[in-house]
Coordinates of C-alpha atoms and ligand atoms in Angstrom, one line a residue:
M1334 CA 50.6 -163.0 -171.9
Y1335 CA 54.2 -163.6 -173.1
K1336 CA 57.0 -163.0 -170.6
V1337 CA 60.4 -161.9 -171.9
Y1338 CA 63.5 -162.3 -169.7
G1339 CA 65.9 -159.7 -170.9
D1340 CA 68.0 -156.6 -170.6
I1341 CA 67.1 -153.8 -173.0
N1342 CA 70.8 -152.8 -173.3
S1343 CA 71.5 -156.1 -175.0
G1344 CA 71.0 -155.9 -178.7
N1345 CA 69.8 -159.5 -178.7
C1346 CA 67.1 -158.6 -176.2
Y1347 CA 66.3 -155.3 -177.9
K1348 CA 65.5 -157.2 -181.2
V1349 CA 62.6 -158.9 -179.3
K1350 CA 61.3 -155.7 -177.8
L1351 CA 61.4 -153.9 -181.2
L1352 CA 59.5 -156.6 -183.0
M1353 CA 56.9 -156.9 -180.2
S1354 CA 56.4 -153.1 -180.4
L1355 CA 56.0 -153.2 -184.2
L1356 CA 53.5 -156.0 -183.9
D1357 CA 51.7 -154.6 -180.8
I1358 CA 52.4 -157.8 -178.8
D1359 CA 51.5 -157.4 -175.2
H1360 CA 54.1 -158.8 -172.9
E1361 CA 55.7 -158.7 -169.5
W1362 CA 59.4 -157.7 -169.5
I1363 CA 61.4 -159.3 -166.7
V1364 CA 64.8 -157.6 -166.2
I1365 CA 67.7 -160.0 -165.9
N1366 CA 71.0 -158.6 -164.6
I1367 CA 73.8 -160.4 -166.5
L1368 CA 76.7 -158.7 -164.6
G1369 CA 74.9 -159.6 -161.4
G1370 CA 75.0 -163.3 -162.3
E1371 CA 71.2 -163.7 -162.8
T1372 CA 71.6 -165.8 -165.9
Q1373 CA 73.7 -168.3 -164.0
T1374 CA 71.2 -169.4 -161.3
D1375 CA 69.6 -172.8 -161.3
D1376 CA 66.3 -171.1 -161.5
F1377 CA 67.2 -169.2 -164.7
K1378 CA 68.8 -172.3 -166.2
S1379 CA 65.6 -174.2 -165.8
R1380 CA 64.2 -171.6 -168.3
N1381 CA 67.2 -171.6 -170.6
P1382 CA 69.9 -174.3 -170.1
N1383 CA 72.3 -172.1 -172.1
A1384 CA 72.0 -169.4 -169.4
K1385 CA 71.4 -166.5 -171.8
I1386 CA 68.9 -163.8 -172.5
P1387 CA 66.6 -163.2 -174.3
T1388 CA 64.4 -166.0 -173.2
L1389 CA 60.7 -166.0 -174.1
E1390 CA 58.1 -167.7 -172.0
L1391 CA 54.9 -168.7 -173.8
T1392 CA 51.5 -168.7 -172.2
D1393 CA 51.6 -172.6 -171.8
G1394 CA 54.9 -172.4 -170.0
T1395 CA 57.1 -173.3 -173.0
Y1396 CA 60.4 -171.5 -173.1
L1397 CA 62.0 -170.3 -176.4
W1398 CA 65.6 -169.0 -176.5
E1399 CA 68.0 -167.6 -179.2
S1400 CA 66.9 -164.2 -180.3
N1401 CA 66.6 -164.9 -183.9
A1402 CA 64.5 -168.0 -183.2
I1403 CA 62.2 -165.9 -181.1
L1404 CA 61.9 -163.4 -184.0
N1405 CA 60.9 -166.1 -186.4
F1406 CA 58.3 -167.4 -184.0
L1407 CA 56.7 -164.0 -183.3
A1408 CA 56.8 -162.9 -186.9
A1409 CA 55.2 -166.0 -188.3
G1410 CA 52.1 -165.0 -190.4
T1411 CA 53.1 -161.3 -190.5
A1412 CA 54.7 -159.1 -193.2
F1413 CA 58.0 -159.2 -191.2
L1414 CA 58.4 -162.9 -192.3
P1415 CA 57.2 -163.5 -195.9
N1416 CA 56.0 -167.0 -196.9
D1417 CA 58.1 -167.2 -200.1
P1418 CA 60.7 -170.0 -199.5
L1419 CA 63.6 -168.0 -201.1
L1420 CA 62.8 -164.8 -199.1
R1421 CA 62.6 -166.9 -195.9
A1422 CA 65.9 -168.5 -196.6
Q1423 CA 67.5 -165.1 -197.3
I1424 CA 66.2 -163.9 -194.0
L1425 CA 67.9 -166.9 -192.3
Q1426 CA 71.0 -166.2 -194.4
W1427 CA 71.2 -162.7 -192.8
Q1428 CA 70.3 -163.9 -189.4
F1429 CA 73.1 -166.6 -189.4
F1430 CA 75.5 -164.0 -190.8
E1431 CA 74.5 -161.7 -187.9
Q1432 CA 75.2 -164.4 -185.3
Y1433 CA 78.4 -165.7 -186.8
S1434 CA 80.1 -162.8 -188.6
H1435 CA 78.6 -159.6 -187.0
E1436 CA 77.5 -160.0 -183.4
P1437 CA 80.7 -161.8 -182.2
Y1438 CA 82.7 -158.8 -183.2
I1439 CA 80.5 -155.7 -182.9
A1440 CA 78.5 -156.8 -179.8
V1441 CA 81.6 -158.1 -178.0
A1442 CA 83.6 -154.9 -178.7
R1443 CA 80.7 -152.8 -177.4
F1444 CA 80.3 -155.0 -174.3
I1445 CA 84.0 -154.6 -173.5
A1446 CA 84.0 -150.9 -174.0
K1447 CA 80.6 -149.8 -172.7
F1448 CA 79.7 -152.4 -170.0
L1449 CA 83.1 -153.5 -168.8
G1450 CA 84.7 -150.1 -169.1
M1451 CA 87.6 -151.3 -171.3
P1452 CA 89.6 -153.2 -168.6
D1453 CA 93.4 -153.5 -169.5
E1454 CA 93.1 -157.3 -169.8
R1455 CA 90.5 -157.1 -172.5
K1456 CA 92.0 -154.3 -174.6
Q1457 CA 93.8 -156.6 -177.0
E1458 CA 90.6 -158.6 -177.5
Y1459 CA 88.7 -155.3 -178.2
Q1460 CA 91.3 -154.4 -180.8
A1461 CA 91.1 -157.8 -182.4
K1462 CA 87.3 -157.4 -182.8
Q1463 CA 87.6 -154.3 -185.0
E1464 CA 88.7 -156.0 -188.2
G1465 CA 85.9 -158.6 -188.1
G1466 CA 83.3 -156.0 -187.3
R1467 CA 84.5 -153.8 -190.2
K1468 CA 84.3 -156.7 -192.5
A1469 CA 80.7 -157.4 -191.5
L1470 CA 79.7 -153.8 -192.0
A1471 CA 81.3 -153.8 -195.5
V1472 CA 79.1 -156.8 -196.4
M1473 CA 76.0 -155.0 -195.2
E1474 CA 77.1 -151.8 -196.9
E1475 CA 77.4 -153.5 -200.3
R1476 CA 73.9 -155.0 -200.0
L1477 CA 72.3 -151.8 -198.8
Q1478 CA 73.8 -149.8 -201.7
D1479 CA 71.5 -151.8 -204.0
S1480 CA 68.4 -152.1 -201.8
D1481 CA 66.5 -150.2 -199.1
Y1482 CA 66.2 -153.4 -196.9
L1483 CA 68.3 -156.5 -196.5
V1484 CA 65.8 -158.9 -198.0
G1485 CA 63.3 -158.2 -200.8
E1486 CA 61.8 -154.8 -200.9
R1487 CA 60.5 -154.4 -197.4
Y1488 CA 61.2 -154.3 -193.7
T1489 CA 61.6 -157.9 -192.3
I1490 CA 63.1 -159.6 -189.3
A1491 CA 66.4 -159.7 -191.1
D1492 CA 66.6 -155.9 -190.7
I1493 CA 65.6 -156.2 -187.1
S1494 CA 68.3 -158.8 -186.3
L1495 CA 71.0 -156.6 -187.9
Y1496 CA 69.7 -153.2 -186.8
A1497 CA 70.0 -154.2 -183.1
Y1498 CA 73.8 -154.1 -182.8
T1499 CA 74.6 -152.0 -185.9
H1500 CA 72.8 -148.9 -184.6
V1501 CA 75.0 -149.0 -181.5
A1502 CA 78.2 -150.1 -183.2
H1503 CA 79.8 -146.7 -182.5
E1504 CA 79.8 -147.8 -178.8
G1505 CA 82.2 -150.6 -179.9
G1506 CA 84.5 -148.3 -181.7
F1507 CA 83.1 -148.5 -185.2
D1508 CA 82.6 -145.3 -187.2
L1509 CA 79.3 -145.6 -189.0
A1510 CA 79.9 -142.3 -190.9
E1511 CA 82.2 -144.4 -193.2
Y1512 CA 79.1 -146.4 -194.3
D1513 CA 76.6 -144.2 -196.2
A1514 CA 74.1 -146.9 -197.2
I1515 CA 74.1 -148.4 -193.7
S1516 CA 73.6 -144.9 -192.2
E1517 CA 70.6 -144.3 -194.5
W1518 CA 69.2 -147.7 -193.7
L1519 CA 69.5 -147.0 -189.9
N1520 CA 67.5 -143.8 -190.4
R1521 CA 64.9 -145.6 -192.5
I1522 CA 64.4 -148.2 -189.8
A1523 CA 64.2 -145.7 -187.0
K1524 CA 61.4 -143.8 -188.9
E1525 CA 59.2 -146.9 -189.2
P1526 CA 55.8 -146.6 -187.4
K1527 CA 55.9 -148.0 -183.9
H1528 CA 59.7 -148.0 -183.8
V1529 CA 61.1 -148.0 -180.2
T1530 CA 64.6 -147.2 -179.0
M1531 CA 66.7 -148.9 -176.4
E1532 CA 66.8 -145.6 -174.5
Q1533 CA 63.1 -145.4 -173.9
F1534 CA 63.2 -148.6 -171.8
T1535 CA 66.4 -147.9 -170.0
E1536 CA 65.7 -147.3 -166.3
Ligands
LIG1420 N1 72.9 -166.4 -179.6 C1 72.2 -165.8 -178.5 C2 73.1 -164.9 -177.7 C3 72.5 -164.5 -176.4 C4 73.5 -163.8 -175.6 O1 74.8 -163.9 -175.8 N2 73.0 -163.2 -174.6 C5 73.9 -162.5 -173.6 C6 73.4 -161.1 -173.5 S1 73.5 -160.2 -175.1 C7 73.8 -163.2 -172.3 O2 72.8 -163.6 -171.9 N3 74.9 -163.3 -171.6 C8 74.9 -163.8 -170.3 C9 75.9 -164.9 -170.1 O3 76.5 -165.4 -171.1 O4 76.0 -165.3 -168.9 C10 70.9 -165.0 -179.0 O5 70.9 -164.6 -180.1 O6 70.0 -165.0 -178.2

């Protein structure tokens, strides 16, 4: 059985939980407490030298890290990752966008506000993240005004990658009511069969 080292409150980890639920993949979820320093131990770094979650352990003891790499591995051969080379490249396009132009703004603003409690020394950084986050949301809004999903005509791992932090973007100070197409897309994803929420796994 797969083992996932993660924290469900992290959007990067939630991506993996969501896909595993959609695909009925049996797994053990091992809770890692980031704020408690559990990613920084030698034991954890032997699993992921970059000291981050999510980290997936395969049945033969191989470790795979980087959330979007994990999604590509788990979705191989399923409808969530089509075979067509252009569609696959478009999925990667949105996943690289997510990691470079979306997550560093929206996830970090949310982390500062929700998990660190907005300490004075990080307020400026929080404010600085707002512009980049709004820019990323505008890019998504434009795409979703023309299409129900980010790639092709169906739900793929590109949607999972971007759903993870977009659906909790309000916790980082972003007003999703300003983005009609994104709001409709979020509702569409949440209504998919076998959808799971972060909350249902929060202890
Ligand atoms: N690019 C990585 C980012 C992973 C990441 O930043 N994980 C955070 C939690 S969301 C983490 O493990 N932080 C702990 C640390 O940096 O010590 C991915 O997509 O998996």
